[in-house]
N, CA, C and O atoms as a Tinker XYZ file with bonds, in Angstrom:
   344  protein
     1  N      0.851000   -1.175000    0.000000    73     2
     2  CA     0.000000    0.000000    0.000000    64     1     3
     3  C      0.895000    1.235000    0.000000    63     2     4     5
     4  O      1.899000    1.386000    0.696000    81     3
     5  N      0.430000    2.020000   -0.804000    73     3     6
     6  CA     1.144000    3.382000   -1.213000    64     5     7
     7  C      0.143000    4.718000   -0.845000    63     6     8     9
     8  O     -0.970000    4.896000   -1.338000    81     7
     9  N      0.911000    5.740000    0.283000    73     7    10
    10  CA     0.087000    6.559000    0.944000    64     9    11
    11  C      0.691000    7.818000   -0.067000    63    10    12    13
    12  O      1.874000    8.066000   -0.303000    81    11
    13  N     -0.624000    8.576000   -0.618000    73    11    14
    14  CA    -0.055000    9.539000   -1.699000    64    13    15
    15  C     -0.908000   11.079000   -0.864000    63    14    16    17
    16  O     -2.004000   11.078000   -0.302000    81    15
    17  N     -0.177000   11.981000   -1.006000    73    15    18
    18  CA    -0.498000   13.559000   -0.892000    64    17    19
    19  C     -0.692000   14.208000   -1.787000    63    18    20    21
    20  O      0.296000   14.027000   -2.499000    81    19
    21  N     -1.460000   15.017000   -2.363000    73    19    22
    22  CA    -1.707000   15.827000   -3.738000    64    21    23
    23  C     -2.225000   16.715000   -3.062000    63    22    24    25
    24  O     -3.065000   16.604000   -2.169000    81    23
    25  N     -1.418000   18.197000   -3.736000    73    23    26
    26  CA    -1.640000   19.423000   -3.519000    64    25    27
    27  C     -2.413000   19.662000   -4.320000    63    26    28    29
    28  O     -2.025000   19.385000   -5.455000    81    27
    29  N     -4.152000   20.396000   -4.194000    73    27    30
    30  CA    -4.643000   20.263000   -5.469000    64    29    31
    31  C     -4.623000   21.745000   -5.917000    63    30    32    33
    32  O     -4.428000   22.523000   -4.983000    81    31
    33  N     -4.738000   22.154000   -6.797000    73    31    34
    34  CA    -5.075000   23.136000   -7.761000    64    33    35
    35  C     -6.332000   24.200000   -7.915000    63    34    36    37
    36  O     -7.323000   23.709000   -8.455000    81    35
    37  N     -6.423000   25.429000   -7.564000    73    35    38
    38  CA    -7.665000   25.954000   -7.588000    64    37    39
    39  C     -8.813000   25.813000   -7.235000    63    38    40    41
    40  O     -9.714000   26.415000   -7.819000    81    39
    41  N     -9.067000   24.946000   -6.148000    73    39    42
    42  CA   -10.445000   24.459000   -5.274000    64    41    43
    43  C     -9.982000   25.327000   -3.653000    63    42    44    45
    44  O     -9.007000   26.067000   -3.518000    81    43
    45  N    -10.866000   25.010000   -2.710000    73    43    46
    46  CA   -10.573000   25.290000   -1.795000    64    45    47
    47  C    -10.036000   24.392000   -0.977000    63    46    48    49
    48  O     -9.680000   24.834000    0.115000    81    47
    49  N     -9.878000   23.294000   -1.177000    73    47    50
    50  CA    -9.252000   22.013000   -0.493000    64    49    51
    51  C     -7.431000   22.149000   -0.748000    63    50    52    53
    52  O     -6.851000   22.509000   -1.772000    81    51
    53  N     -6.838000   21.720000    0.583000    73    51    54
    54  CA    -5.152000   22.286000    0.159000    64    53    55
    55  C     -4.666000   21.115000    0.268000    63    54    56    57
    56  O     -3.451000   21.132000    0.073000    81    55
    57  N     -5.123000   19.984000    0.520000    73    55    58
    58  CA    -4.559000   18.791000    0.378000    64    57    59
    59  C     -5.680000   17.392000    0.266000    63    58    60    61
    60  O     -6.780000   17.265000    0.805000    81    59
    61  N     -4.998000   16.511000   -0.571000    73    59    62
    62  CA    -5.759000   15.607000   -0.638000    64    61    63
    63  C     -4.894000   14.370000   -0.205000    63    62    64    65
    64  O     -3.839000   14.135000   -0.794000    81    63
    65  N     -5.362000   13.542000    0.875000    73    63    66
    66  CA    -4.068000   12.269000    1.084000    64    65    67
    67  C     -5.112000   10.764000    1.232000    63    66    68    69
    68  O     -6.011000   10.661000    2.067000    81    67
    69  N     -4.823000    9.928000    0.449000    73    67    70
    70  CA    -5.053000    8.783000    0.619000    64    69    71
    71  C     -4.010000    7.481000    0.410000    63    70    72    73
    72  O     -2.800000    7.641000    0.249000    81    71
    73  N     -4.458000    6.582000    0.429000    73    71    74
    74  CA    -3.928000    5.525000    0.524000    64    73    75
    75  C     -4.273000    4.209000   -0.717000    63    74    76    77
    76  O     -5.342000    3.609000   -0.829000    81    75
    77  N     -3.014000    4.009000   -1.561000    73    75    78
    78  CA    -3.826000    3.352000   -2.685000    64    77    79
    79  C     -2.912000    1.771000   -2.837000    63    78    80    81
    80  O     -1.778000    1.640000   -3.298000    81    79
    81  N     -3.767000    0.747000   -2.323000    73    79    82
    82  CA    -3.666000   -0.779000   -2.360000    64    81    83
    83  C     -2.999000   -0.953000   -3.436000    63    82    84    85
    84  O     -3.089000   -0.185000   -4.394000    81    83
    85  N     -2.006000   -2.317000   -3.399000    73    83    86
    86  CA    -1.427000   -2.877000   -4.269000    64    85    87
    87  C     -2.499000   -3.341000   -5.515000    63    86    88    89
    88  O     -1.945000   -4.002000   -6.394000    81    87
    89  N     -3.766000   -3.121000   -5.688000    73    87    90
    90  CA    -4.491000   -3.885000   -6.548000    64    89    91
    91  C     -5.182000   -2.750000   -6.794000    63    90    92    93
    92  O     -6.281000   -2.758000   -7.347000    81    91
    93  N     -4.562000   -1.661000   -6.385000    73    91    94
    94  CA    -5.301000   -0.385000   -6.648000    64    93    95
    95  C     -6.489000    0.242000   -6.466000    63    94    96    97
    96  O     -7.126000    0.852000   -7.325000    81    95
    97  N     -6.802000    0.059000   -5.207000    73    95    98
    98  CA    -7.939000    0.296000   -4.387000    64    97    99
    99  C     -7.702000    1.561000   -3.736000    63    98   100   101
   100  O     -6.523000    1.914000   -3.756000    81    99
   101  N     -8.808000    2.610000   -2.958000    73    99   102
   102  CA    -8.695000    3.591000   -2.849000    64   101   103
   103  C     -9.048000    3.233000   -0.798000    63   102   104   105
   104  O    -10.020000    2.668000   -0.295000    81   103
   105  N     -8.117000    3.694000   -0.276000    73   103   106
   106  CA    -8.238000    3.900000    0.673000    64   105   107
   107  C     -7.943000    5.151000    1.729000    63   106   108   109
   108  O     -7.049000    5.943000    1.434000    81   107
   109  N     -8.758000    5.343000    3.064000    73   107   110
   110  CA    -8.512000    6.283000    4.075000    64   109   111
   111  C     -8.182000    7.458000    3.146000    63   110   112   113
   112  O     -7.025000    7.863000    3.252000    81   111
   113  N     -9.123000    8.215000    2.077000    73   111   114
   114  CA    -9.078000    9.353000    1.715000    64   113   115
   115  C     -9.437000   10.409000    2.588000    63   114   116   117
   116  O    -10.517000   10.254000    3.159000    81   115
   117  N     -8.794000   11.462000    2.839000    73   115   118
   118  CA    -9.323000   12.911000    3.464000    64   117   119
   119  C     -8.453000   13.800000    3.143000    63   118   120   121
   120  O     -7.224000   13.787000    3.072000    81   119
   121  N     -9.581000   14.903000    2.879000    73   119   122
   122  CA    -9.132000   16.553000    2.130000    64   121   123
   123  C     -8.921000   17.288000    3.151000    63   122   124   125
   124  O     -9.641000   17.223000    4.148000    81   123
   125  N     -8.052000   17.973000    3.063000    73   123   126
   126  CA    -8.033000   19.700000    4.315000    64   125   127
   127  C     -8.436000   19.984000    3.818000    63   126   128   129
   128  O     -8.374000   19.657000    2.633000    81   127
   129  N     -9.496000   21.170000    4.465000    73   127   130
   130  CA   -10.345000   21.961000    4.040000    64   129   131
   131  C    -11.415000   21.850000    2.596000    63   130   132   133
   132  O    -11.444000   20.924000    1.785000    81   131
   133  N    -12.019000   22.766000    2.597000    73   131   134
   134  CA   -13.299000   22.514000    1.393000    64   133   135
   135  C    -14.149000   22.235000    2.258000    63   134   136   137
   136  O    -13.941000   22.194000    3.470000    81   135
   137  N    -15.419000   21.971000    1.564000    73   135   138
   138  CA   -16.865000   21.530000    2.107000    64   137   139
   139  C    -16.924000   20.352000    2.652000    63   138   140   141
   140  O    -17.137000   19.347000    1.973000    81   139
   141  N    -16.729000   20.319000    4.045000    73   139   142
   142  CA   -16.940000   19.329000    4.749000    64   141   143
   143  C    -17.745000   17.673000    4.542000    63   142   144   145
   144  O    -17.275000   16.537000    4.479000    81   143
   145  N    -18.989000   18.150000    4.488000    73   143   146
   146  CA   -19.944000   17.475000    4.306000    64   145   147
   147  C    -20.063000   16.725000    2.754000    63   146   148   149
   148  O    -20.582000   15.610000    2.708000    81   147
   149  N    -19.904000   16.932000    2.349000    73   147   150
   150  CA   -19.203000   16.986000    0.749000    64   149   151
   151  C    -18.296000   16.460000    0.320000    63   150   152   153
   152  O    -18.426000   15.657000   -0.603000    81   151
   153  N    -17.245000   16.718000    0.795000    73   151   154
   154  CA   -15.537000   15.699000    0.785000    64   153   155
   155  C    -15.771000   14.501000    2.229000    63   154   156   157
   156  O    -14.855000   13.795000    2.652000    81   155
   157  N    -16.873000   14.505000    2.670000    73   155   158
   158  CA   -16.628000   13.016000    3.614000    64   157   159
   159  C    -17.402000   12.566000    3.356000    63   158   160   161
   160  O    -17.454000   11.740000    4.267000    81   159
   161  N    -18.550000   12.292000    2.516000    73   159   162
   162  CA   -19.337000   12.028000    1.661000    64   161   163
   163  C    -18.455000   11.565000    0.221000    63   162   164   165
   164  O    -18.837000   10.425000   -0.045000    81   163
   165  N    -17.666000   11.914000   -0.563000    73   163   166
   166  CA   -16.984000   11.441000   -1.111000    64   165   167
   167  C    -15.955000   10.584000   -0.530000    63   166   168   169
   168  O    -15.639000    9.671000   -1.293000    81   167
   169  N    -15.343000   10.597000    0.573000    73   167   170
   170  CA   -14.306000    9.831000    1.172000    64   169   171
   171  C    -15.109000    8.346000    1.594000    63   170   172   173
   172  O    -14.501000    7.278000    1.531000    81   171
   173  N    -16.314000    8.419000    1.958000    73   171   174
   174  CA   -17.099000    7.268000    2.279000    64   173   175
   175  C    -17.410000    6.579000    1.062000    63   174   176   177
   176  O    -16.942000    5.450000    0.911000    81   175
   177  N    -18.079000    7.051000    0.233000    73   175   178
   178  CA   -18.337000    6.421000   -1.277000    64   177   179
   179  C    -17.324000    5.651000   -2.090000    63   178   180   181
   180  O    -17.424000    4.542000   -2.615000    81   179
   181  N    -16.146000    6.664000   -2.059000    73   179   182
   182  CA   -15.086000    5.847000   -2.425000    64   181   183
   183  C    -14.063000    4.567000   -1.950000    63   182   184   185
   184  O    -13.307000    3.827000   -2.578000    81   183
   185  N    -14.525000    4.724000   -0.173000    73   183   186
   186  CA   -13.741000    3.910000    0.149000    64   185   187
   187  C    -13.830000    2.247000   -0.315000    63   186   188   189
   188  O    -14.822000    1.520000   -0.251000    81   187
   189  N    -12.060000    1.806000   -0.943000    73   187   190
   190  CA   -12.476000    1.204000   -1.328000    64   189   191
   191  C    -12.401000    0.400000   -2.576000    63   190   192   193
   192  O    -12.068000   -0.771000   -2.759000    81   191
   193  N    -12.892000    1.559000   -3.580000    73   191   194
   194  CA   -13.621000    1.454000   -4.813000    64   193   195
   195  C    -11.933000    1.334000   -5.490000    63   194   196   197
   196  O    -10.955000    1.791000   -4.900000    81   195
   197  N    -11.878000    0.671000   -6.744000    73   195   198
   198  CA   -11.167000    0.795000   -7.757000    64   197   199
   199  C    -10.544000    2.125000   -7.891000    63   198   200   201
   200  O    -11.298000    2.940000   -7.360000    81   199
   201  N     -9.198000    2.856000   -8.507000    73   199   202
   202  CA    -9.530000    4.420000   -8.165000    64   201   203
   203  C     -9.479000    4.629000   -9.788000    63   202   204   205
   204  O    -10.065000    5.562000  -10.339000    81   203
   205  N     -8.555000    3.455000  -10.623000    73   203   206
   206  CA    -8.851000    3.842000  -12.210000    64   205   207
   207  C    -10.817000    4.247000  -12.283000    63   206   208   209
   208  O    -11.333000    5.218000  -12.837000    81   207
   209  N    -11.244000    3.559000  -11.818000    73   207   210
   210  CA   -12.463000    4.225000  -12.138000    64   209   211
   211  C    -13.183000    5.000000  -11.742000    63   210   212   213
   212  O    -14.018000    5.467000  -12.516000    81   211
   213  N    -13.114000    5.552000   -9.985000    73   211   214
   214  CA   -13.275000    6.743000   -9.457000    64   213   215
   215  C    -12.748000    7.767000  -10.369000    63   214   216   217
   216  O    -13.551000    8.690000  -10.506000    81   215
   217  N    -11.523000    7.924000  -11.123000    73   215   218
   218  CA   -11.173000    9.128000  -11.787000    64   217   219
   219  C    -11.705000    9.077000  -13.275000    63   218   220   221
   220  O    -11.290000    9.721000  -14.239000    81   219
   221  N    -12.461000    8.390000  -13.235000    73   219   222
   222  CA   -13.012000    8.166000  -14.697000    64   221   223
   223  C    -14.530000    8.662000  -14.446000    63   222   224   225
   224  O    -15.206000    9.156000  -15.349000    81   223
   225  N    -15.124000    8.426000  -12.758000    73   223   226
   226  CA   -16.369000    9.239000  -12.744000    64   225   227
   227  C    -15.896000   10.730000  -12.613000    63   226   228   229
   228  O    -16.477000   11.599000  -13.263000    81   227
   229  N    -15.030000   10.985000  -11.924000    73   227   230
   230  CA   -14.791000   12.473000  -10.964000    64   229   231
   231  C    -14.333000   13.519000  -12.206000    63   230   232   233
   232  O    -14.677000   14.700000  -12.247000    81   231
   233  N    -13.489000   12.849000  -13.207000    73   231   234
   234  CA   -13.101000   13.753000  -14.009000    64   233   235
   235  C    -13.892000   14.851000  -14.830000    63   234   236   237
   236  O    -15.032000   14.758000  -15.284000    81   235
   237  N    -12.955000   15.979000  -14.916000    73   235   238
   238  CA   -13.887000   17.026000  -15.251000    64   237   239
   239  C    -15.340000   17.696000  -14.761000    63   238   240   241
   240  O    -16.175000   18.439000  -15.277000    81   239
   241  N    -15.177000   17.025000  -13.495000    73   239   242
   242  CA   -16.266000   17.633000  -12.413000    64   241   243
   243  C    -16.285000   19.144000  -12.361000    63   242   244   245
   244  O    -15.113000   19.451000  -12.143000    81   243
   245  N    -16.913000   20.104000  -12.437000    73   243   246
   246  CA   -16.453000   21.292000  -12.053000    64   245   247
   247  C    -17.706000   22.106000  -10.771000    63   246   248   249
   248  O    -18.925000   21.933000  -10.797000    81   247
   249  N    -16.767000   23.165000   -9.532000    73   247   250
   250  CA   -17.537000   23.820000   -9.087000    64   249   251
   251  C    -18.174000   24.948000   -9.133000    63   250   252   253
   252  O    -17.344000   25.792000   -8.794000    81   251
   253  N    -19.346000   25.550000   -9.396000    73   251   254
   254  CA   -19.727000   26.490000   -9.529000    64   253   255
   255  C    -18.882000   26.940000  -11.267000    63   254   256   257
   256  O    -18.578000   26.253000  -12.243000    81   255
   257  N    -18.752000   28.474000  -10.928000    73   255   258
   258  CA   -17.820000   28.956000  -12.179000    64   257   259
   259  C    -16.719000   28.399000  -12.526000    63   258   260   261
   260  O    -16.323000   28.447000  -13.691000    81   259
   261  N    -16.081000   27.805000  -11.592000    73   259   262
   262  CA   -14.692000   27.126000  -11.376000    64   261   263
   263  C    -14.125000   26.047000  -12.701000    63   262   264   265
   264  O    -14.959000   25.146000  -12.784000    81   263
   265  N    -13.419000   25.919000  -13.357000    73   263   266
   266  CA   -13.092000   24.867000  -14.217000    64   265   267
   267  C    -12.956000   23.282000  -13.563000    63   266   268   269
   268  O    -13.254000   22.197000  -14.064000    81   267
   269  N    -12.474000   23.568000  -12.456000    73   267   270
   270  CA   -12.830000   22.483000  -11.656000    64   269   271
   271  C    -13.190000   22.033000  -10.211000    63   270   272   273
   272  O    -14.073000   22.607000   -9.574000    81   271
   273  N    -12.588000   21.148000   -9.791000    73   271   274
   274  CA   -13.637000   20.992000   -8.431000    64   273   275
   275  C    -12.873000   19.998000   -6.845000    63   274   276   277
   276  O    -11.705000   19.681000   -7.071000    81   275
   277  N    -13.290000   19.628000   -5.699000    73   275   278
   278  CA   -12.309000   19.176000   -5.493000    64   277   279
   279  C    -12.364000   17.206000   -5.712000    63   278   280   281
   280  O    -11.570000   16.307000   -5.435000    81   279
   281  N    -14.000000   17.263000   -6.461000    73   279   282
   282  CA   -13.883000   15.280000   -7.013000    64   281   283
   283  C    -13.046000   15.563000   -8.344000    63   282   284   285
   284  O    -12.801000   14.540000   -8.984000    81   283
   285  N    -12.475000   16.968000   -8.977000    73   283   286
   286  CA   -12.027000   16.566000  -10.662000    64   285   287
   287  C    -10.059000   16.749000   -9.905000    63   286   288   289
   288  O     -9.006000   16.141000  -10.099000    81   287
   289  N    -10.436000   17.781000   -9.146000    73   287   290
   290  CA    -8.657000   17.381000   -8.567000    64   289   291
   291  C     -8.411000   15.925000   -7.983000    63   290   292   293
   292  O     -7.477000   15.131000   -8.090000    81   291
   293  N     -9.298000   15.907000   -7.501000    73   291   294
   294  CA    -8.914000   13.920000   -6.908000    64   293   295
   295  C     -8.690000   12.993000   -7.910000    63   294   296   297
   296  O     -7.838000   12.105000   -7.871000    81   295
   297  N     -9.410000   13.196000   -8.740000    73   295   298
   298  CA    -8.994000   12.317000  -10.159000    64   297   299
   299  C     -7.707000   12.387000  -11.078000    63   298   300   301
   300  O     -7.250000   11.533000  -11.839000    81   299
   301  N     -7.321000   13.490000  -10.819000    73   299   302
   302  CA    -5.982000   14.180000  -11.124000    64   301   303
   303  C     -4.745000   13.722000   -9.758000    63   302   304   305
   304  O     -3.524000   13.597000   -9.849000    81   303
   305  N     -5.644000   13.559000   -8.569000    73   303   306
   306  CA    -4.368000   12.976000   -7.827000    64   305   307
   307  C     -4.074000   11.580000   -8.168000    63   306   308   309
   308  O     -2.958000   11.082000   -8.309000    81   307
   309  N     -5.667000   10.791000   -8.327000    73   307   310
   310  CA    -5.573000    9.053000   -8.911000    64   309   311
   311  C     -4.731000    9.024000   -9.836000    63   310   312   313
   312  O     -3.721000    8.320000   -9.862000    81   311
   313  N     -5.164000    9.938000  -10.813000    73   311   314
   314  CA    -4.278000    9.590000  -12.199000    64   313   315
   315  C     -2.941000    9.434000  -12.196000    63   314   316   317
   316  O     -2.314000    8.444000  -12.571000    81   315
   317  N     -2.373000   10.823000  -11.597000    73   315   318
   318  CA    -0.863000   10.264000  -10.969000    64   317   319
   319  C     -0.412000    9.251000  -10.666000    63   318   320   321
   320  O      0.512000    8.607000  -11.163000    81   319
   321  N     -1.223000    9.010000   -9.600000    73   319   322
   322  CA    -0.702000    8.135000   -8.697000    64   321   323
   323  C     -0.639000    5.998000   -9.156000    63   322   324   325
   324  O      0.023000    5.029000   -8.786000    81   323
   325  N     -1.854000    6.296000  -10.192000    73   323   326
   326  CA    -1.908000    5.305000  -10.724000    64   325   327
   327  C     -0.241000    5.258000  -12.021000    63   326   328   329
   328  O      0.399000    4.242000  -12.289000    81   327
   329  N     -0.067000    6.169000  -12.368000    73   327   330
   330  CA     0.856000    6.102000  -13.174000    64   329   331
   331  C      1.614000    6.041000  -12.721000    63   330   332   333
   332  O      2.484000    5.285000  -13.154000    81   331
   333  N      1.880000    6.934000  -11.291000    73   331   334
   334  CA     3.636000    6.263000  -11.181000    64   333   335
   335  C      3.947000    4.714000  -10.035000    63   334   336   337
   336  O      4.885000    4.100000   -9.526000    81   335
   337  N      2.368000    4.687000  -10.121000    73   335   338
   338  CA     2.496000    3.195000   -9.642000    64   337   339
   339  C      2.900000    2.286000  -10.752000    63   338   340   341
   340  O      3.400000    1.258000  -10.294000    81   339
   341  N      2.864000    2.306000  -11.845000    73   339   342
   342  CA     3.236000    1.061000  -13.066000    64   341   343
   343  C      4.231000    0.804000  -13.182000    63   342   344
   344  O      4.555000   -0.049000  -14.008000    81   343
């Protein structure tokens, strides 16, 4: 198991850290800051789940006016993280 940190990008959330299984499972996700209720609500849903395909729902999520959001930065942390897992 590989514990990853992603600084995300233009949301209000300043960090995203989870934990991603040798078989590539998404585990013990939690955001600093952002909408509470909202990012632990996503941290529950996902736990777990595949994350190639969590970032295949989350992508290009956007908030409000925002280009994006903090489920389209999480998909952007998976994506990484899936890649430099290979």
């Amino acid at each position: 198991m590989k514990h990853i940190e992603y600084v995300p990008s233009g949301v209000c959330s300043r960090m995203i850290s989870f934990d991603l299984s040798d078989d590539g499972r998404i585990h013990n996700l939690a955001f600093l800051a952002g909408c509470p209720g909202n990012l632990r609500a996503i941290s529950k849903l996902v736990e777990g789940q595949d994350a190639k395909r969590v970032a295949e729902i989350l992508k290009g999520n956007q908030c409000g006016p925002r280009p994006t959001s903090c489920a389209d930065q999480l998909s952007k942390a998976l994506i990484q993280a899936i890649d430099e897992n290979k």
